[in-house]
Amino acid sequence: MNRWLLTPLQSANPIEQAASLAIRVTDLYDTLRTVLPSGCALHREEPLAKRTTLRVGGPADLLIEPDSENSLRVAVELCGQLEVPWCVIGRGSNLVVRDGGVRGVVFILSHPFFCRIESQPGRIYAGAGARLKAIAVAARQAGIGGMEFLEGIPGSLGGALRMNAGAMGRWTFDAVERLRYLSADGEILDVEGGSVQADYRSCPLLRSGVALAAILRGELSDPETVRGKMDAYSKKRWASQPSQPSAGCTFKNPTATLPAGRLIDELGLKSLSVGGARVSDVHANFLVNDGSATARDVLRLMELVRDHVRELRGIDLHPEVEIIGEDLP
Ligand SMILES: Cc1cc2nc3c(=O)[nH]c(=O)nc-3n(C[C@H](O)[C@H](O)[C@H](O)COP(=O)(O)OP(=O)(O)OC[C@H]3O[C@@H](n4cnc5c(N)ncnc54)[C@H](O)[C@@H]3O)c2cc1C
């Protein structure tokens, strides 16, 4: 699978390469329209800004919402055959899409097939497209504790698995009993959660693989106790986070005891801005969009913040957000 990679093409001329890729994307689109079931949505030149929480970025050449695991697998295989680069995104809540958009294919697992949530005693089965909030609510209704921390993370399960998203002292992989994914070789595999390497905001396996679903394990509890915990977490979150469009925390914490937000705040960088992008004055690790920001504004602001922190504290901040796509020419 050539996810994320721009395949080396015959010509070294960037204009010819772009033209050749455009032809292959059109071929891919025409072929997929005949081989995929009508339940799959295919969008040409789909704006991605509206599919992210930060609300910046250009279009995807082709955005595909497959209706089943098999449709996804077929489409990925065809991307490989036609040498069209591809990637998968979730609810776009950890993404900065560059202003020139994404060449090739973007998959989103938003079809109801991928958003199913089922509960059993102590366990939740969820598809990768399921919203984390919906999973937390389903767990509460089923009297399952331990998933309350997912309540305020505005992503999908697939994004949370890839990022090993965490809050309130818990990480996504703490709760994963089994993971189902499409491997880099195009195989659909089920593995035990405990066997998957999961680090701070990263699951290396899912850099090349696509999360399809997971079984999450919690402990039996009663719905009111779970509700109380969720309400407390929600209150805490809303008191400490901005409500404007953002991609959540921009940088990883340099160490477990040194949050990036505190570091940026201590350097007096709150309210620093570039164009329509600004360091939030509520939480300094959030860069917010005042409604007019471009991805270029956001990326320049990120650079400014990094430069200040490097110069004044000698610390290199690393992005927590995933940056995809191309700049405008
Ligand atoms: C207001 C706000 C608060 C937030 N709070 C938190 C928080 O408390 N804790 C936290 O950890 N994060 C937080 N985030 C960040 C974000 O919500 C999480 O990282 C979330 O898990 C991302 O999920 P997503 O579906 O939006 O993924 P996206 O942002 O769409 O994608 C993120 C990454 O996951 C990959 N990906 C998406 N789906 C799949 C899949 N099915 N298989 C493989 N890879 C996939 C993408 O390629 C990309 O690399 C916050 C964001 C916002 C805007």
Tab-separated table of C-alpha atoms in Angstrom, residues 17-320:
chain	number	residue	atom	x	y	z
A	17	GLN	CA	3.916	14.502	-12.498
A	18	ALA	CA	0.849	16.435	-11.370
A	19	ALA	CA	-0.820	15.992	-14.763
A	20	SER	CA	-0.068	12.280	-14.755
A	21	LEU	CA	-1.492	11.863	-11.263
A	22	ALA	CA	-4.629	13.813	-12.225
A	23	ILE	CA	-5.210	11.381	-15.119
A	24	ARG	CA	-4.733	8.379	-12.841
A	25	VAL	CA	-7.165	9.819	-10.278
A	26	THR	CA	-9.759	10.238	-13.031
A	27	ASP	CA	-9.175	6.639	-14.164
A	28	LEU	CA	-9.523	5.497	-10.582
A	29	TYR	CA	-12.763	7.440	-10.141
A	30	ASP	CA	-14.239	5.992	-13.357
A	31	THR	CA	-13.255	2.450	-12.375
A	32	LEU	CA	-14.505	2.743	-8.800
A	33	ARG	CA	-17.860	4.030	-9.978
A	34	THR	CA	-18.368	0.770	-11.810
A	35	VAL	CA	-16.893	-1.687	-9.286
A	36	LEU	CA	-18.063	-0.262	-5.953
A	37	PRO	CA	-21.653	-0.651	-4.702
A	38	SER	CA	-23.845	2.451	-4.987
A	39	GLY	CA	-23.739	2.828	-1.188
A	40	CYS	CA	-20.168	4.129	-1.432
A	41	ALA	CA	-19.935	7.918	-1.783
A	42	LEU	CA	-17.289	9.298	-4.141
A	43	HIS	CA	-16.619	13.061	-4.157
A	44	ARG	CA	-14.314	14.784	-6.648
A	45	GLU	CA	-12.505	17.942	-5.467
A	46	GLU	CA	-14.034	17.674	-2.019
A	47	PRO	CA	-13.227	20.636	0.288
A	48	LEU	CA	-11.592	19.281	3.438
A	49	ALA	CA	-11.835	22.424	5.600
A	50	LYS	CA	-15.443	21.576	6.450
A	51	ARG	CA	-14.364	18.078	7.431
A	52	THR	CA	-11.930	19.321	10.084
A	53	THR	CA	-12.507	21.055	13.394
A	54	LEU	CA	-9.891	23.723	12.612
A	55	ARG	CA	-11.741	24.592	9.398
A	56	VAL	CA	-8.745	25.227	7.168
A	57	GLY	CA	-7.299	23.464	4.140
A	58	GLY	CA	-7.907	22.787	0.461
A	59	PRO	CA	-9.724	19.971	-1.336
A	60	ALA	CA	-9.015	16.279	-1.735
A	61	ASP	CA	-8.724	15.159	-5.364
A	62	LEU	CA	-11.083	12.329	-4.511
A	63	LEU	CA	-12.805	11.601	-1.216
A	64	ILE	CA	-14.315	8.156	-0.707
A	65	GLU	CA	-16.743	6.995	1.984
A	66	PRO	CA	-16.768	3.194	1.575
A	67	ASP	CA	-19.846	1.249	2.651
A	68	SER	CA	-18.038	-1.871	3.882
A	69	GLU	CA	-14.634	-3.330	4.685
A	70	ASN	CA	-14.603	-5.035	1.313
A	71	SER	CA	-15.304	-1.775	-0.561
A	72	LEU	CA	-12.453	-0.139	1.325
A	73	ARG	CA	-10.138	-3.009	0.516
A	74	VAL	CA	-11.060	-2.978	-3.186
A	75	ALA	CA	-10.566	0.795	-3.411
A	76	VAL	CA	-7.207	0.643	-1.621
A	77	GLU	CA	-6.061	-2.145	-3.916
A	78	LEU	CA	-7.009	-0.100	-6.984
A	79	CYS	CA	-5.149	2.916	-5.592
A	80	GLY	CA	-2.086	0.669	-5.411
A	81	GLN	CA	-2.549	-0.637	-8.959
A	82	LEU	CA	-2.973	2.873	-10.389
A	83	GLU	CA	-0.233	4.321	-8.174
A	84	VAL	CA	-2.539	6.855	-6.580
A	85	PRO	CA	-1.473	7.935	-3.072
A	86	TRP	CA	-4.128	7.682	-0.401
A	87	CYS	CA	-4.757	8.332	3.269
A	88	VAL	CA	-7.560	7.943	5.773
A	89	ILE	CA	-8.950	10.592	8.080
A	90	GLY	CA	-11.574	10.501	10.803
A	91	ARG	CA	-13.487	13.517	12.105
A	92	GLY	CA	-10.552	15.802	11.344
A	93	SER	CA	-10.124	16.925	14.947
A	94	ASN	CA	-6.362	16.447	15.039
A	95	LEU	CA	-5.592	17.649	11.546
A	96	VAL	CA	-4.093	20.620	9.772
A	97	VAL	CA	-4.811	20.257	6.051
A	98	ARG	CA	-2.583	22.513	3.954
A	99	ASP	CA	-4.251	25.103	1.716
A	100	GLY	CA	-3.441	23.314	-1.549
A	101	GLY	CA	-5.360	20.234	-0.362
A	102	VAL	CA	-4.522	16.551	-0.672
A	103	ARG	CA	-3.482	14.908	-3.930
A	104	GLY	CA	-4.874	11.459	-4.484
A	105	VAL	CA	-7.532	9.818	-2.349
A	106	VAL	CA	-8.802	10.529	1.146
A	107	PHE	CA	-10.921	7.822	2.776
A	108	ILE	CA	-13.372	8.619	5.548
A	109	LEU	CA	-15.093	5.760	7.397
A	110	SER	CA	-18.294	7.702	8.006
A	111	HIS	CA	-20.778	5.273	6.433
A	112	PRO	CA	-23.192	3.805	9.035
A	113	PHE	CA	-21.466	0.445	8.510
A	114	PHE	CA	-18.344	1.822	10.220
A	115	CYS	CA	-20.242	3.755	12.899
A	116	ARG	CA	-21.976	0.809	14.604
A	117	ILE	CA	-21.764	0.564	18.369
A	118	GLU	CA	-22.912	-2.542	20.246
A	119	SER	CA	-22.657	-3.273	23.946
A	120	GLN	CA	-22.244	-6.519	25.884
A	121	PRO	CA	-21.667	-6.814	29.630
A	122	GLY	CA	-18.437	-4.902	30.299
A	123	ARG	CA	-17.608	-4.472	26.603
A	124	ILE	CA	-18.336	-2.180	23.689
A	125	TYR	CA	-17.870	-3.098	20.037
A	126	ALA	CA	-17.447	-0.010	17.873
A	127	GLY	CA	-16.598	0.640	14.252
A	128	ALA	CA	-13.722	2.978	13.468
A	129	GLY	CA	-16.086	5.712	12.307
A	130	ALA	CA	-18.029	5.800	15.592
A	131	ARG	CA	-17.850	9.085	17.458
A	132	LEU	CA	-16.019	8.859	20.777
A	133	LYS	CA	-18.820	10.711	22.511
A	134	ALA	CA	-21.350	8.166	21.208
A	135	ILE	CA	-19.144	5.354	22.542
A	136	ALA	CA	-18.939	7.007	25.967
A	137	VAL	CA	-22.729	7.449	26.035
A	138	ALA	CA	-23.310	3.822	24.947
A	139	ALA	CA	-20.963	2.661	27.718
A	140	ARG	CA	-22.845	4.761	30.257
A	141	GLN	CA	-26.206	3.372	29.130
A	142	ALA	CA	-24.843	-0.171	29.399
A	143	GLY	CA	-23.429	0.490	32.884
A	144	ILE	CA	-19.797	0.220	31.779
A	145	GLY	CA	-17.195	2.377	33.513
A	146	GLY	CA	-13.705	3.255	32.305
A	147	MET	CA	-14.613	4.976	29.019
A	148	GLU	CA	-15.788	8.258	30.487
A	149	PHE	CA	-12.579	9.964	29.344
A	150	LEU	CA	-13.668	9.596	25.693
A	151	GLU	CA	-16.670	11.848	26.291
A	152	GLY	CA	-15.144	15.205	25.312
A	153	ILE	CA	-12.634	14.128	22.656
A	154	PRO	CA	-14.265	15.226	19.390
A	155	GLY	CA	-12.841	12.444	17.204
A	156	SER	CA	-13.769	9.034	15.846
A	157	LEU	CA	-12.577	5.717	17.224
A	158	GLY	CA	-10.226	5.274	14.216
A	159	GLY	CA	-8.503	8.600	14.893
A	160	ALA	CA	-8.338	7.850	18.619
A	161	LEU	CA	-6.696	4.475	17.963
A	162	ARG	CA	-4.163	5.973	15.543
A	163	MET	CA	-3.370	8.789	17.985
A	164	ASN	CA	-3.785	6.699	21.148
A	165	ALA	CA	-5.867	9.663	22.265
A	166	GLY	CA	-6.069	10.254	25.973
A	167	ALA	CA	-7.589	12.419	28.655
A	168	MET	CA	-8.056	12.470	32.396
A	169	GLY	CA	-5.176	10.036	32.938
A	170	ARG	CA	-6.426	7.352	30.503
A	171	TRP	CA	-5.315	6.423	26.976
A	172	THR	CA	-7.409	4.778	24.292
A	173	PHE	CA	-5.312	1.608	24.242
A	174	ASP	CA	-5.906	1.155	27.990
A	175	ALA	CA	-9.404	0.096	26.945
A	176	VAL	CA	-8.704	-1.867	23.746
A	177	GLU	CA	-9.317	-5.603	24.073
A	178	ARG	CA	-9.205	-6.369	20.329
A	179	LEU	CA	-8.344	-4.322	17.271
A	180	ARG	CA	-9.509	-5.030	13.732
A	181	TYR	CA	-7.528	-3.373	10.969
A	182	LEU	CA	-6.602	-3.431	7.304
A	183	SER	CA	-2.913	-4.186	7.198
A	184	ALA	CA	-0.314	-2.608	4.936
A	185	ASP	CA	-0.484	-5.835	2.890
A	186	GLY	CA	-4.199	-5.459	2.319
A	187	GLU	CA	-5.221	-8.169	4.814
A	188	ILE	CA	-7.967	-7.722	7.390
A	189	LEU	CA	-6.594	-8.822	10.751
A	190	ASP	CA	-7.895	-9.097	14.318
A	191	VAL	CA	-5.328	-8.731	17.083
A	192	GLU	CA	-5.320	-8.449	20.867
A	193	GLY	CA	-5.099	-4.850	22.049
A	194	GLY	CA	-2.296	-5.746	24.454
A	195	SER	CA	-0.092	-6.936	21.597
A	196	VAL	CA	-0.219	-3.589	19.783
A	197	GLN	CA	2.489	-1.006	20.491
A	198	ALA	CA	0.800	2.195	21.640
A	199	ASP	CA	2.789	5.233	22.712
A	200	TYR	CA	2.070	8.798	23.696
A	201	ARG	CA	-0.222	10.021	20.877
A	202	SER	CA	0.882	7.322	18.483
A	203	CYS	CA	0.104	3.805	17.371
A	204	PRO	CA	2.820	2.939	14.827
A	205	LEU	CA	0.853	-0.014	13.396
A	206	LEU	CA	-1.866	2.364	12.216
A	207	ARG	CA	0.540	4.642	10.381
A	208	SER	CA	0.300	2.210	7.495
A	209	GLY	CA	-2.740	0.153	8.551
A	210	VAL	CA	-6.340	1.337	8.736
A	211	ALA	CA	-8.293	0.794	11.951
A	212	LEU	CA	-11.644	-0.802	11.136
A	213	ALA	CA	-13.152	-1.537	14.547
A	214	ALA	CA	-12.289	-2.399	18.136
A	215	ILE	CA	-13.704	-4.128	21.176
A	216	LEU	CA	-13.261	-1.883	24.190
A	217	ARG	CA	-13.260	-3.333	27.690
A	218	GLY	CA	-14.480	-1.533	30.799
A	219	GLU	CA	-15.678	-2.491	34.227
A	220	LEU	CA	-19.263	-3.049	35.328
A	221	SER	CA	-20.620	0.044	36.974
A	222	ASP	CA	-23.966	1.753	37.297
A	223	PRO	CA	-25.124	4.356	34.774
A	224	GLU	CA	-25.493	7.108	37.386
A	225	THR	CA	-21.910	6.706	38.626
A	226	VAL	CA	-20.687	6.787	35.031
A	227	ARG	CA	-22.833	9.846	34.318
A	228	GLY	CA	-21.391	11.646	37.367
A	229	LYS	CA	-17.844	11.038	36.170
A	230	MET	CA	-18.661	12.132	32.616
A	231	ASP	CA	-20.299	15.329	33.869
A	232	ALA	CA	-17.258	16.134	36.023
A	233	TYR	CA	-14.881	15.570	33.095
A	234	SER	CA	-17.036	17.681	30.809
A	235	LYS	CA	-17.117	20.554	33.308
A	236	LYS	CA	-13.346	20.419	33.684
A	237	ARG	CA	-12.834	20.387	29.911
A	238	TRP	CA	-15.128	23.320	29.172
A	239	ALA	CA	-13.456	25.405	31.875
A	240	SER	CA	-10.011	24.834	30.377
A	241	GLN	CA	-10.522	24.786	26.595
A	242	PRO	CA	-11.468	27.423	24.023
A	243	SER	CA	-14.739	27.072	22.149
A	244	GLN	CA	-13.407	28.491	18.841
A	245	PRO	CA	-12.388	26.120	16.006
A	246	SER	CA	-9.096	24.360	16.752
A	247	ALA	CA	-7.354	21.020	16.323
A	248	GLY	CA	-6.991	20.482	20.072
A	249	CYS	CA	-3.509	20.441	21.531
A	250	THR	CA	-1.058	21.572	18.868
A	251	PHE	CA	2.186	20.277	20.389
A	252	LYS	CA	3.062	17.184	22.373
A	253	ASN	CA	4.044	17.769	25.970
A	254	PRO	CA	7.876	17.789	26.134
A	255	THR	CA	7.748	15.629	29.294
A	256	ALA	CA	5.041	14.129	31.460
A	257	THR	CA	5.547	16.910	34.010
A	258	LEU	CA	5.945	19.787	31.546
A	259	PRO	CA	2.763	20.441	29.568
A	260	ALA	CA	3.392	22.336	26.318
A	261	GLY	CA	0.508	24.696	27.181
A	262	ARG	CA	2.152	25.797	30.429
A	263	LEU	CA	5.476	26.313	28.677
A	264	ILE	CA	3.910	28.497	25.961
A	265	ASP	CA	1.883	30.400	28.537
A	266	GLU	CA	4.946	31.054	30.736
A	267	LEU	CA	6.688	32.639	27.745
A	268	GLY	CA	3.828	35.108	27.385
A	269	LEU	CA	2.779	33.818	23.986
A	270	LYS	CA	-0.977	33.715	24.616
A	271	SER	CA	-2.775	35.799	21.965
A	272	LEU	CA	0.226	35.759	19.598
A	273	SER	CA	-1.320	35.670	16.127
A	274	VAL	CA	-0.634	35.261	12.432
A	275	GLY	CA	-3.500	36.297	10.144
A	276	GLY	CA	-6.632	34.632	11.454
A	277	ALA	CA	-4.788	32.099	13.650
A	278	ARG	CA	-4.128	32.876	17.304
A	279	VAL	CA	-2.675	31.217	20.395
A	280	SER	CA	-5.752	30.753	22.572
A	281	ASP	CA	-5.861	32.878	25.688
A	282	VAL	CA	-7.792	30.076	27.420
A	283	HIS	CA	-5.307	27.251	26.732
A	284	ALA	CA	-1.952	28.171	25.210
A	285	ASN	CA	-1.476	24.815	23.452
A	286	PHE	CA	-4.618	25.429	21.361
A	287	LEU	CA	-4.260	27.499	18.185
A	288	VAL	CA	-7.680	28.851	17.279
A	289	ASN	CA	-9.162	30.003	14.003
A	290	ASP	CA	-11.012	33.334	14.261
A	291	GLY	CA	-12.945	32.400	11.136
A	292	SER	CA	-10.527	33.800	8.563
A	293	ALA	CA	-7.414	31.662	9.175
A	294	THR	CA	-5.675	29.733	6.416
A	295	ALA	CA	-3.534	26.665	6.981
A	296	ARG	CA	-0.550	28.864	6.129
A	297	ASP	CA	-1.435	31.168	9.050
A	298	VAL	CA	-1.681	28.194	11.400
A	299	LEU	CA	1.601	26.655	10.242
A	300	ARG	CA	3.448	29.977	10.474
A	301	LEU	CA	2.093	30.512	13.965
A	302	MET	CA	3.250	27.016	14.921
A	303	GLU	CA	6.740	27.883	13.639
A	304	LEU	CA	6.768	31.162	15.578
A	305	VAL	CA	5.800	29.408	18.801
A	306	ARG	CA	8.421	26.693	18.237
A	307	ASP	CA	11.116	29.293	17.516
A	308	HIS	CA	10.319	31.223	20.709
A	309	VAL	CA	10.322	28.080	22.843
A	310	ARG	CA	13.582	26.855	21.297
A	311	GLU	CA	15.320	30.199	21.713
A	312	LEU	CA	14.078	31.014	25.197
A	313	ARG	CA	13.985	27.555	26.780
A	314	GLY	CA	16.120	25.378	24.506
A	315	ILE	CA	13.224	22.940	24.088
A	316	ASP	CA	12.078	21.539	20.737
A	317	LEU	CA	8.304	21.249	20.563
A	318	HIS	CA	6.941	18.506	18.328
A	319	PRO	CA	3.517	18.739	16.688
A	320	GLU	CA	0.753	16.608	18.128
